Tab-separated table of C-alpha atoms in Angstrom:
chain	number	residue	atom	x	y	z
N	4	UNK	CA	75.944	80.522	124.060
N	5	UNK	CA	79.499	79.871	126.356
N	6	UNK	CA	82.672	80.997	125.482
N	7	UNK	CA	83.404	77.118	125.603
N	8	UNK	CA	80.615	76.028	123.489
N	9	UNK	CA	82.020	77.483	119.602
N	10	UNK	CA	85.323	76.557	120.474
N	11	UNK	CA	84.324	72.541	121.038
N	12	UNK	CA	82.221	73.052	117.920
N	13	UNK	CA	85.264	74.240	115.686
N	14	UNK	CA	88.205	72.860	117.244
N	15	UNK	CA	87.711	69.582	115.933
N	16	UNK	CA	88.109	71.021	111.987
N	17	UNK	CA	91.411	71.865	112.829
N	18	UNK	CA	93.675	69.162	112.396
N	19	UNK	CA	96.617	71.121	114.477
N	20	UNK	CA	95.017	70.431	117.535
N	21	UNK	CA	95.649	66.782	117.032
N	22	UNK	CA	99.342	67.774	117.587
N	23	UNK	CA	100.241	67.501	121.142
N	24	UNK	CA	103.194	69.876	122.534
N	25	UNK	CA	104.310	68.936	126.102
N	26	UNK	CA	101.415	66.358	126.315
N	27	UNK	CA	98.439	68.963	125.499
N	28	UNK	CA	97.784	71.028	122.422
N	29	UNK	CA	99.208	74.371	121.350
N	30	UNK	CA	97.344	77.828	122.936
N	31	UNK	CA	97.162	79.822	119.531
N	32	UNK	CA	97.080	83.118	119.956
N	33	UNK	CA	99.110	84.136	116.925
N	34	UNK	CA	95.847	84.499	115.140
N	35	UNK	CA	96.905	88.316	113.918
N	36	UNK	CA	99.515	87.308	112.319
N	37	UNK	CA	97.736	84.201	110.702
N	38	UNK	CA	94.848	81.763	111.640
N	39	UNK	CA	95.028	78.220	111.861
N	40	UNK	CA	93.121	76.335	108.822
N	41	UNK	CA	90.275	74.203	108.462
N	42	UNK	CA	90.133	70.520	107.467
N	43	UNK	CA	88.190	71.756	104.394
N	44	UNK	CA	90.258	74.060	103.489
N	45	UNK	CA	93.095	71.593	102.283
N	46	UNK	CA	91.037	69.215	101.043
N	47	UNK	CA	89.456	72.181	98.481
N	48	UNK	CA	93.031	73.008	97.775
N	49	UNK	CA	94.779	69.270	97.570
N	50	UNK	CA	91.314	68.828	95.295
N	51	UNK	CA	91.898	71.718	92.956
N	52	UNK	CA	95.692	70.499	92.887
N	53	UNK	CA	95.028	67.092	92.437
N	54	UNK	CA	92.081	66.565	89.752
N	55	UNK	CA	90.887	70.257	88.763
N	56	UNK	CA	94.429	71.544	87.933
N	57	UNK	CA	94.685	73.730	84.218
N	58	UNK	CA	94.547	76.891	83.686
N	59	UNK	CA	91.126	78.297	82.528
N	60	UNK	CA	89.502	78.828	79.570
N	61	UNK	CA	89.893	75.307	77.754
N	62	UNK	CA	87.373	73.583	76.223
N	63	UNK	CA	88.669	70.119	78.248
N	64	UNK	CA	87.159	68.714	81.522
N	65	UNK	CA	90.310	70.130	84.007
N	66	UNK	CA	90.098	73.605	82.519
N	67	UNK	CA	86.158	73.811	82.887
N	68	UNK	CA	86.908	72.526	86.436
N	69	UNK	CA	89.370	75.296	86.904
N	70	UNK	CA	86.694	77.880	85.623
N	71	UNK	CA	84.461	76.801	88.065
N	72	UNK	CA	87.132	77.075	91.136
N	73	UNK	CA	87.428	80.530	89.601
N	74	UNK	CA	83.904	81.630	89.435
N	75	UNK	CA	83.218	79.639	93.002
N	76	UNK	CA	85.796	81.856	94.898
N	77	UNK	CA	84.679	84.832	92.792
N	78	UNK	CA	81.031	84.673	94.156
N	79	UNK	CA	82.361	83.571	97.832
N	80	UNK	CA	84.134	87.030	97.760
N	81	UNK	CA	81.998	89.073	96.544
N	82	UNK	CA	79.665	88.073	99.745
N	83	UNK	CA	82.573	88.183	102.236
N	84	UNK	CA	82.999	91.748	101.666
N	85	UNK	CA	79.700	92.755	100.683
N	86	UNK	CA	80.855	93.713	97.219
N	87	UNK	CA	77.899	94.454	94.891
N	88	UNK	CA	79.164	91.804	92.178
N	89	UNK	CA	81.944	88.982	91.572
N	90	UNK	CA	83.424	91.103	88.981
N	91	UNK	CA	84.371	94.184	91.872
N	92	UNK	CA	87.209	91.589	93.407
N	93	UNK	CA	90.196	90.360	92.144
N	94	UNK	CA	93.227	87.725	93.635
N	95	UNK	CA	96.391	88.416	93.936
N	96	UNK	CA	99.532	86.576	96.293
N	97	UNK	CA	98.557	89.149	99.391
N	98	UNK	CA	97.363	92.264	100.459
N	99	UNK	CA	100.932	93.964	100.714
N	100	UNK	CA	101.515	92.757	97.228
N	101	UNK	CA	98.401	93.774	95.275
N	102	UNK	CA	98.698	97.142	97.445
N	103	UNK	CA	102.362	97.695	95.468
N	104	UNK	CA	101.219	97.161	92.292
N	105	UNK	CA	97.885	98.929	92.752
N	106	UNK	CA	99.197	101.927	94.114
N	107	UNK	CA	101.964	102.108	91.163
N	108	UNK	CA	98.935	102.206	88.601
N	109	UNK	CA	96.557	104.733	90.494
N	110	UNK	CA	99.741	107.229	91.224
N	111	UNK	CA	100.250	107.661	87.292
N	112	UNK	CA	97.587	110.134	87.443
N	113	UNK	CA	99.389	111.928	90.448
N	114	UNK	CA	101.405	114.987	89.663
N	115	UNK	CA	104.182	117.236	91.651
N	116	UNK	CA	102.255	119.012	94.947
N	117	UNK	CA	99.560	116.554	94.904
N	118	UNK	CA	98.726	115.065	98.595
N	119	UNK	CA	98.271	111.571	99.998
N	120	UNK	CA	97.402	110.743	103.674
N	121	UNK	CA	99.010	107.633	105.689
N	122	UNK	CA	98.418	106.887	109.340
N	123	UNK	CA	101.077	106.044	112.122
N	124	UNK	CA	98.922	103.076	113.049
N	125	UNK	CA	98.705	101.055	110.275
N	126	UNK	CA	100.554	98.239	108.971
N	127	UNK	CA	103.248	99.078	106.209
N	128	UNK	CA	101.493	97.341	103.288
N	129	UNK	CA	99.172	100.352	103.535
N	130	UNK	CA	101.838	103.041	104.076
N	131	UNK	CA	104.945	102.029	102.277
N	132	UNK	CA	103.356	101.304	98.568
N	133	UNK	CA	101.778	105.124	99.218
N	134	UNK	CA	105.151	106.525	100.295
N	135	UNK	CA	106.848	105.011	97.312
N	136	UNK	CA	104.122	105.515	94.823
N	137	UNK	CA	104.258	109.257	96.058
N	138	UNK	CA	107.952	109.684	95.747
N	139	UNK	CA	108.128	108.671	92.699
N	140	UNK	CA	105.260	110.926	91.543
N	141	UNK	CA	106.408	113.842	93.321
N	142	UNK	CA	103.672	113.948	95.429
N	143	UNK	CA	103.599	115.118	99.297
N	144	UNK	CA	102.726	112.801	102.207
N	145	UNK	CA	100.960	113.494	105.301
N	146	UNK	CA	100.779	110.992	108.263
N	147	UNK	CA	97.985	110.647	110.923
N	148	UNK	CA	99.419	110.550	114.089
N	149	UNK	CA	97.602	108.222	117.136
N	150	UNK	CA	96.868	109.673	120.856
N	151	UNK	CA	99.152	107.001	122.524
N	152	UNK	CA	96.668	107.127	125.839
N	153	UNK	CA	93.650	105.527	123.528
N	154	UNK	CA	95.696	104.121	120.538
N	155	UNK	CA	93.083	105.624	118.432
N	156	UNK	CA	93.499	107.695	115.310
N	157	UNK	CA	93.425	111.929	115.612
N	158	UNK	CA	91.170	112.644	113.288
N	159	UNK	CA	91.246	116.631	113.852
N	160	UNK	CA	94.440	116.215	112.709
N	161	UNK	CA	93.270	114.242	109.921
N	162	UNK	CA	90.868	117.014	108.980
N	163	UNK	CA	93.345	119.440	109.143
N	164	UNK	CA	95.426	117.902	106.653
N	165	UNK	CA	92.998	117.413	103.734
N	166	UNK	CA	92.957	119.672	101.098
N	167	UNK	CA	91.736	120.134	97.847
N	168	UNK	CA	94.868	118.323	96.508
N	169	UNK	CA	94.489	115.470	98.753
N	170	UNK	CA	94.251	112.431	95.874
N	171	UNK	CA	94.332	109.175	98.542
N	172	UNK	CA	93.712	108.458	102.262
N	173	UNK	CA	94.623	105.087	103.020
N	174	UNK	CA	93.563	104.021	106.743
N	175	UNK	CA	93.275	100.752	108.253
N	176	UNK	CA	90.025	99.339	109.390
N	177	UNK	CA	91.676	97.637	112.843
N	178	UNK	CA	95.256	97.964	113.767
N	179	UNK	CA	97.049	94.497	113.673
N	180	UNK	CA	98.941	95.817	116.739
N	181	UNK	CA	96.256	96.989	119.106
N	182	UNK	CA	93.485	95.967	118.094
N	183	UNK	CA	91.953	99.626	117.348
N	184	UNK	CA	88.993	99.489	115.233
N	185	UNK	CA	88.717	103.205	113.432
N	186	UNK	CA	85.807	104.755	112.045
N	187	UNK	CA	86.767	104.248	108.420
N	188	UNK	CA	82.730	104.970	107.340
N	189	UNK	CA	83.661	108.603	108.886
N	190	UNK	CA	87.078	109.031	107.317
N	191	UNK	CA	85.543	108.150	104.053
N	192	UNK	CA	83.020	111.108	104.427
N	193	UNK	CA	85.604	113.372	105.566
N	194	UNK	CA	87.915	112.542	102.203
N	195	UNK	CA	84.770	112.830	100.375
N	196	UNK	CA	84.491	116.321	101.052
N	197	UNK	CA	87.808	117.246	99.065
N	198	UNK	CA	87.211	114.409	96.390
N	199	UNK	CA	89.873	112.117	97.833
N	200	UNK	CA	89.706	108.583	97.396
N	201	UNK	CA	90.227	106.237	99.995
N	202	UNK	CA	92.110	102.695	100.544
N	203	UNK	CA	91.352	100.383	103.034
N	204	UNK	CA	93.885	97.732	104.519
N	205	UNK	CA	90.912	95.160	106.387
N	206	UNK	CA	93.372	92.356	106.568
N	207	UNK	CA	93.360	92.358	110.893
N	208	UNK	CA	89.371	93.478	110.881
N	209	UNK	CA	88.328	90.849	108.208
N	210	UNK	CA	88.849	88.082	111.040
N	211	UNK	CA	86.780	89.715	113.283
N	212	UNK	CA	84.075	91.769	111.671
N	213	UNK	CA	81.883	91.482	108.876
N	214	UNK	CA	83.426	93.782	106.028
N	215	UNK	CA	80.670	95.986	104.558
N	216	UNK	CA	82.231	98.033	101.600
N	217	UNK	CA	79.171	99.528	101.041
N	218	UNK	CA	78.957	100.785	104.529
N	219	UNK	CA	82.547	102.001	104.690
N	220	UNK	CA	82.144	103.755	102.157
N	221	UNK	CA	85.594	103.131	100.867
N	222	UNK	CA	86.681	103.414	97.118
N	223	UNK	CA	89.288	100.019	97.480
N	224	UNK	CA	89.710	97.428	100.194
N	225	UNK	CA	92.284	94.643	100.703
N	226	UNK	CA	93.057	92.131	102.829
N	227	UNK	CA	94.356	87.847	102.921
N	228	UNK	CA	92.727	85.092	103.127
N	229	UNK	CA	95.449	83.720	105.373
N	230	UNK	CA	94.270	85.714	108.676
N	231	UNK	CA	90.601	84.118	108.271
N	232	UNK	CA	91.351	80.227	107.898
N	233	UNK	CA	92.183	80.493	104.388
N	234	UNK	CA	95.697	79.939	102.438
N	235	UNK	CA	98.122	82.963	101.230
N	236	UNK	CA	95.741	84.766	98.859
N	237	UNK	CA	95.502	88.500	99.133
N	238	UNK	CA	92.029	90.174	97.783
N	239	UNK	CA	91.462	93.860	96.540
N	240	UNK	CA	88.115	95.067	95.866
N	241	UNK	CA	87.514	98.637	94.001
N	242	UNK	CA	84.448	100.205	92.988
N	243	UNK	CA	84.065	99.087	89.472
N	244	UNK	CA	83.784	103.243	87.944
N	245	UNK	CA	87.272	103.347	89.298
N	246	UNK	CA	89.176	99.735	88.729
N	247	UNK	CA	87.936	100.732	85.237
N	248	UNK	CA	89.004	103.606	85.034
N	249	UNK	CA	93.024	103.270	86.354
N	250	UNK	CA	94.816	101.486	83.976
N	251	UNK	CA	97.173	98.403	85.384
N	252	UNK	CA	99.925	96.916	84.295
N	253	UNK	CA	99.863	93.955	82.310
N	254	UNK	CA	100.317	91.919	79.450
N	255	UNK	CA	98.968	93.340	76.194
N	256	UNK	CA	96.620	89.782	75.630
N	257	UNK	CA	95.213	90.235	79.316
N	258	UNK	CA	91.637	90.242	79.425
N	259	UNK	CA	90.821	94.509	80.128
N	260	UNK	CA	87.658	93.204	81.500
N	261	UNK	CA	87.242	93.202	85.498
N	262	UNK	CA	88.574	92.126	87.903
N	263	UNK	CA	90.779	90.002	85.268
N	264	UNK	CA	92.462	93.101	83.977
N	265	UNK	CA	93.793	93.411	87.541
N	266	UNK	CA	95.252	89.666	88.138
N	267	UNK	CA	98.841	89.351	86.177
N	268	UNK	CA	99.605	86.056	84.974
N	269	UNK	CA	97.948	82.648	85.812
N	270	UNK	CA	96.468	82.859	89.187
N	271	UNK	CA	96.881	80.274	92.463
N	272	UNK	CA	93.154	78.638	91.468
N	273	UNK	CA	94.202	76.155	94.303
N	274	UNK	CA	94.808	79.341	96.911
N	275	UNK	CA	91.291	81.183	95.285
N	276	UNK	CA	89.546	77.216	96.003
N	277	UNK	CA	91.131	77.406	99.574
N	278	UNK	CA	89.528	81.466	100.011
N	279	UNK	CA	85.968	79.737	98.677
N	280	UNK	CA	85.902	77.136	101.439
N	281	UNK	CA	86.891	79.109	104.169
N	282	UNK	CA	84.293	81.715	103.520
N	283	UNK	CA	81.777	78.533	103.410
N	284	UNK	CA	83.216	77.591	106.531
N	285	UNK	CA	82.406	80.520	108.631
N	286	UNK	CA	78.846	80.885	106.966
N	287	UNK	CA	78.495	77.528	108.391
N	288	UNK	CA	78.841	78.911	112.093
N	289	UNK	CA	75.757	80.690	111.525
N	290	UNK	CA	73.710	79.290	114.218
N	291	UNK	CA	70.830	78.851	111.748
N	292	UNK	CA	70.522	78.245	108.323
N	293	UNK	CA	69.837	81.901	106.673
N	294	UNK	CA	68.782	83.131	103.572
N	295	UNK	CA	71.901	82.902	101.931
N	296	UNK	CA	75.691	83.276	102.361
N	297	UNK	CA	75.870	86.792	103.072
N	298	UNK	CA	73.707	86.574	105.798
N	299	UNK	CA	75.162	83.031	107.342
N	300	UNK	CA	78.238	85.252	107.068
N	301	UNK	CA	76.574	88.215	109.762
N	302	UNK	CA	75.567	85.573	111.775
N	303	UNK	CA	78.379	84.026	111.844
N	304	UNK	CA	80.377	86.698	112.320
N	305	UNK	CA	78.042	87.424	115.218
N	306	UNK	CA	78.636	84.067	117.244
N	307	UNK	CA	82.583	84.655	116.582
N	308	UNK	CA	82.559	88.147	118.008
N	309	UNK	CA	80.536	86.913	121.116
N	310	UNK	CA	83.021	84.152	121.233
N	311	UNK	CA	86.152	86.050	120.641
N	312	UNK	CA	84.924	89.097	123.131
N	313	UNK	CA	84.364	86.973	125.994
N	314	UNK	CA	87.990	85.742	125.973
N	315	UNK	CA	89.459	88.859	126.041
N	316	UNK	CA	87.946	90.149	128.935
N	317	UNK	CA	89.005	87.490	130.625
N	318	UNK	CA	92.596	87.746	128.954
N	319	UNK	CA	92.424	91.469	129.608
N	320	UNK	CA	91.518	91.069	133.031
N	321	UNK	CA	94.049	88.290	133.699
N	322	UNK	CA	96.979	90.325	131.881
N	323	UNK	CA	95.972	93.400	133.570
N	324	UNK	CA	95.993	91.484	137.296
N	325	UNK	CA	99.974	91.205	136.340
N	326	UNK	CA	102.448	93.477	138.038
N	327	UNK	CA	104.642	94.616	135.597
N	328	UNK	CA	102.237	93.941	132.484
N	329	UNK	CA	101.163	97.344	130.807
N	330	UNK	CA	98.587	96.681	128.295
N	331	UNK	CA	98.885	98.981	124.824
N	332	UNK	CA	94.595	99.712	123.032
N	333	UNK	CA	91.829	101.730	123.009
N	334	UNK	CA	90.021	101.978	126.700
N	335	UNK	CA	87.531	99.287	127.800
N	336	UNK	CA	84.374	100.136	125.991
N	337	UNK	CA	85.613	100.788	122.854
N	338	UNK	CA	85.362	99.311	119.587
N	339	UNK	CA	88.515	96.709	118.613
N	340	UNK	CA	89.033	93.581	117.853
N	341	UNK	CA	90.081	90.816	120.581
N	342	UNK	CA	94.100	91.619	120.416
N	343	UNK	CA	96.234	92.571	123.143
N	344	UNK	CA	99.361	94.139	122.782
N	345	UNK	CA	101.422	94.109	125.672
N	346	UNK	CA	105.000	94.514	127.590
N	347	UNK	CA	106.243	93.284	130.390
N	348	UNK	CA	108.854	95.327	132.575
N	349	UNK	CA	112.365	94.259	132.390
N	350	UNK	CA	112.043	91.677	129.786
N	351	UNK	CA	112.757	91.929	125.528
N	352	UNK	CA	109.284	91.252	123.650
N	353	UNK	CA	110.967	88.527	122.215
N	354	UNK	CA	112.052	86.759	125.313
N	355	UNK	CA	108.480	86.958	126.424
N	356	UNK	CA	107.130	85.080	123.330
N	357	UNK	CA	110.228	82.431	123.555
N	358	UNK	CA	109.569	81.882	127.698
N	359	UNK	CA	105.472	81.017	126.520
N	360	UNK	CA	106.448	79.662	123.139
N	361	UNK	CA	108.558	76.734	125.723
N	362	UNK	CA	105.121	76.281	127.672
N	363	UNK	CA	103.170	75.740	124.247
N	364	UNK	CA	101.757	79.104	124.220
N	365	UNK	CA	101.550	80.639	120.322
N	366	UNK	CA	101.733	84.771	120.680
N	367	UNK	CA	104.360	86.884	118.272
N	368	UNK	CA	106.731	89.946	118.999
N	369	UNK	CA	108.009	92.814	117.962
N	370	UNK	CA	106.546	95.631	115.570
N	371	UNK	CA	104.422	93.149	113.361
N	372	UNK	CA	105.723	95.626	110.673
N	373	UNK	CA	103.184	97.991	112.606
N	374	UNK	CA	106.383	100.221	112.963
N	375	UNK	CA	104.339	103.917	113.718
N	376	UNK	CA	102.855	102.324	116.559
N	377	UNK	CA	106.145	100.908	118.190
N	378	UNK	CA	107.812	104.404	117.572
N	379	UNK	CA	105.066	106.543	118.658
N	380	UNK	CA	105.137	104.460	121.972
N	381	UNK	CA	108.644	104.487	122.401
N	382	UNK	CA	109.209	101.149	122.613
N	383	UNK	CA	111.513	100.079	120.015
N	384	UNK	CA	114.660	98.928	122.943
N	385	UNK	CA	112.320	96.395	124.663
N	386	UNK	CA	111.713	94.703	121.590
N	387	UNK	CA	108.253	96.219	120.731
N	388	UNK	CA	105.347	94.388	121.785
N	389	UNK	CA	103.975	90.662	123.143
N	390	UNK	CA	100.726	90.516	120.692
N	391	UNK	CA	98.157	87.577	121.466
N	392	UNK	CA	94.746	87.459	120.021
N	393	UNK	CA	91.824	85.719	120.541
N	394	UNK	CA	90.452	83.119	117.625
N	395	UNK	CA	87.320	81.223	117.327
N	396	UNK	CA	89.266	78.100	118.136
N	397	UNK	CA	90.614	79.513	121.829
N	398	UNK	CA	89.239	78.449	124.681
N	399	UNK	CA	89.221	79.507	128.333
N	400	UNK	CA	91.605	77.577	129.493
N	401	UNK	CA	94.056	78.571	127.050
N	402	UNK	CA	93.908	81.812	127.922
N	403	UNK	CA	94.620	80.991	131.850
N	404	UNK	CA	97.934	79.421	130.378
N	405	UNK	CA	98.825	82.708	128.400
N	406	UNK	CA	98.272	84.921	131.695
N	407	UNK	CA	99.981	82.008	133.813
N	408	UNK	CA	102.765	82.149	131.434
N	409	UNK	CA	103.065	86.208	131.426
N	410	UNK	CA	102.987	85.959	135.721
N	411	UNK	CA	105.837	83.630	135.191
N	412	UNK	CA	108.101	85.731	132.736
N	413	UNK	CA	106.558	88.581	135.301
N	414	UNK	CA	107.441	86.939	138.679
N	415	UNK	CA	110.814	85.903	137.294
N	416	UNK	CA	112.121	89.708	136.102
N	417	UNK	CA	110.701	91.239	139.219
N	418	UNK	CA	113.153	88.352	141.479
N	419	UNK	CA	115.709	89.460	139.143
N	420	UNK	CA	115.217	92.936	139.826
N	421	UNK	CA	115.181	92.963	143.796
């Protein structure tokens, strides 16, 4: 199937395109830092807003409604992930949010010397809640440090730093910088060894790759519905001996039961309808009807990663053509998701995205709170990074405007310059 083929398929569910910039629509490549939406996707929100909207529990039509919404996105979850039941996943506002609290409940059980492992490549959702949560336990924190040639994870140093008091390793599945996809399945055995638990942050892979909690491995996963065509709900899934097991906070009339014992207060039904139908959505990419949604999902998530992988050789290829364009990721060949992160000599990050934002082109700068990456590459004066990744939705031809734009910005500092 062509590169061109999924994107003429989808890009008519996506009202935005009917807004013309400059006489053509906008090149989104902003997609790591939130996808576009689906038709369907408002509609099952304005829906839930407009006739299903009660809270649950009620014996009257709009409350059954709103039990349904619940149970709907529940079961649509559960299969996105590849959890074993509904009950395994609770909603919350986002991943960076649900991380906070979560990691204030688990730490109770912390005491003074006990260990927890962070990376320098992930996102600050799953390093700051850890760092604070430890601090406030008395606990000691380690941090995984990247090789800045491959933008991949040590993990001999990893290795080195478990120990039998290691309580947590939280790792990202794909860094929402780079792109870098890390072995989490082999992390998890490694943490496993000294009976550490580990947290997953799969809010950059979840676009991109099927999440298989089962095959991580992993004891918890997170990540937002907003990154794969859904609204701003975040998602945590545990394994149930543990959710169980740690005690949240809450109200005393909570349910205790799961996953309600982890949701505080009434929930965003209309956000957890929006999470429903875009997981319904992308089964419905599968290029043939399966045997259910979980497998609609794979193949799905198949056709997108053919899709997505194409363009970014060809935006790889185009960016790397540039003079002056140095490309940041793992080497050509290895596993990550279609995001570039890039810099272009002589000009701020942030000029960069404002020069292509002026030609209609969508990409976002800076340190996308990724802030171990932009330190460990020493490029916190130029402004951090130009990020652009590669959706469903792009097409060829809006990836020759992001790498015309970039020569542009390019040409222009290197006249400067001489």
């Amino acid at each position: 199937m062509s590169t061109a083929s999924l994107a003429e398929l989808v890009r008519p569910h996506f009202p935005v395109f009917e807004r013309p910039y400059g006489g053509r629509p906008l090149a989104f490549f902003d997609g790591p830092g939130g996808s576009q939406v689906p038709r369907v996707v408002a509609d099952a929100v304005a829906e839930t807003l407009l006739f299903r909207s009660a809270n649950v529990h009620g014996a009257f039509p709009t409350s059954r409604d709103a039990d349904e919404v619940v149970a709907a996105a529940r079961g649509a979850a559960a299969d996105f992930l590849g959890a074993g039941s509904p009950r395994e996943v609770a909603f919350g506002a986002n991943m960076t949010t649900l991380t906070f609290a979560f990691a204030r409940s688990l730490s109770r059980a912390w005491e003074p010397g006990d260990e927890v492992v962070v990376t320098d490549l992930d996102h600050q959702a799953n390093v700051a809640p850890w760092r604070r949560a430890a601090g406030d336990r008395g606990a000691v924190v380690r941090s995984v440090p990247f090789d800045p040639a491959a933008m991949q994870l040590d993990l001999h140093a990893l290795e080195g730093m478990l120990t039998p008091r290691t309580r947590l390793v939280a790792v990202g599945a794909a860094s929402n910088a780079v792109g870098t996809v890390t072995d989490v399945a082999r992390v998890a055995e490694m943490a496993r060894r000294v009976g550490a638990l580990v947290f997953v942050d799969a809010v950059h892979y979840a676009p991109h790759r099927l999440v298989d909690v089962q095959a991580l491995g992993c004891d918890f996963l997170a990540c937002s519905a907003y990154k794969f065509f859904g609204p701003h709900v975040g998602l945590l899934w545990g394994k149930p001996e543990h959710m169980e097991a740690v005690v949240p906070y809450k109200v005393p009339p909570c349910s205790d039961t799961l996953p309600e014992r982890w949701e505080t207060g009434t929930m965003n039904h209309e956000g957890m309808a929006g999470v429903a139908a875009a997981v319904d959505w992308i089964a419905s990419l599968a290029p043939e009807p399966g045997a259910g949604r979980r497998e609609a999902l794979r193949a799905a998530m198949e056709r997108i990663g053919e899709h997505e992988s194409a363009l970014f050789e060809q935006m790889l290829d185009g960016l790397g053509a540039i003079p002056g364009v140095r490309i940041f990721g793992p080497p050509r060949g290895a596993d990550r998701t279609p995001t570039a992160g890039f810099t272009v000599r002589g000009v701020h990050a942030d000029e960069v995205a404002r020069r292509l934002a002026d030609e209609g082109v969508c990409v976002w700068s800076g340190n996308f709170y990724a802030t171990g990456v932009i330190e460990g590459l020493g490029i916190v004066q130029e402004g951090g990074l130009v990020r652009a990744g590669v959706a469903p939705y792009c097409t060829g031809d809006d990836v020759r405007r992001l790498v015309e734009g970039v020569a542009a910005v390019a040409a222009g500092a290197g006249s400067a310059a001489a």
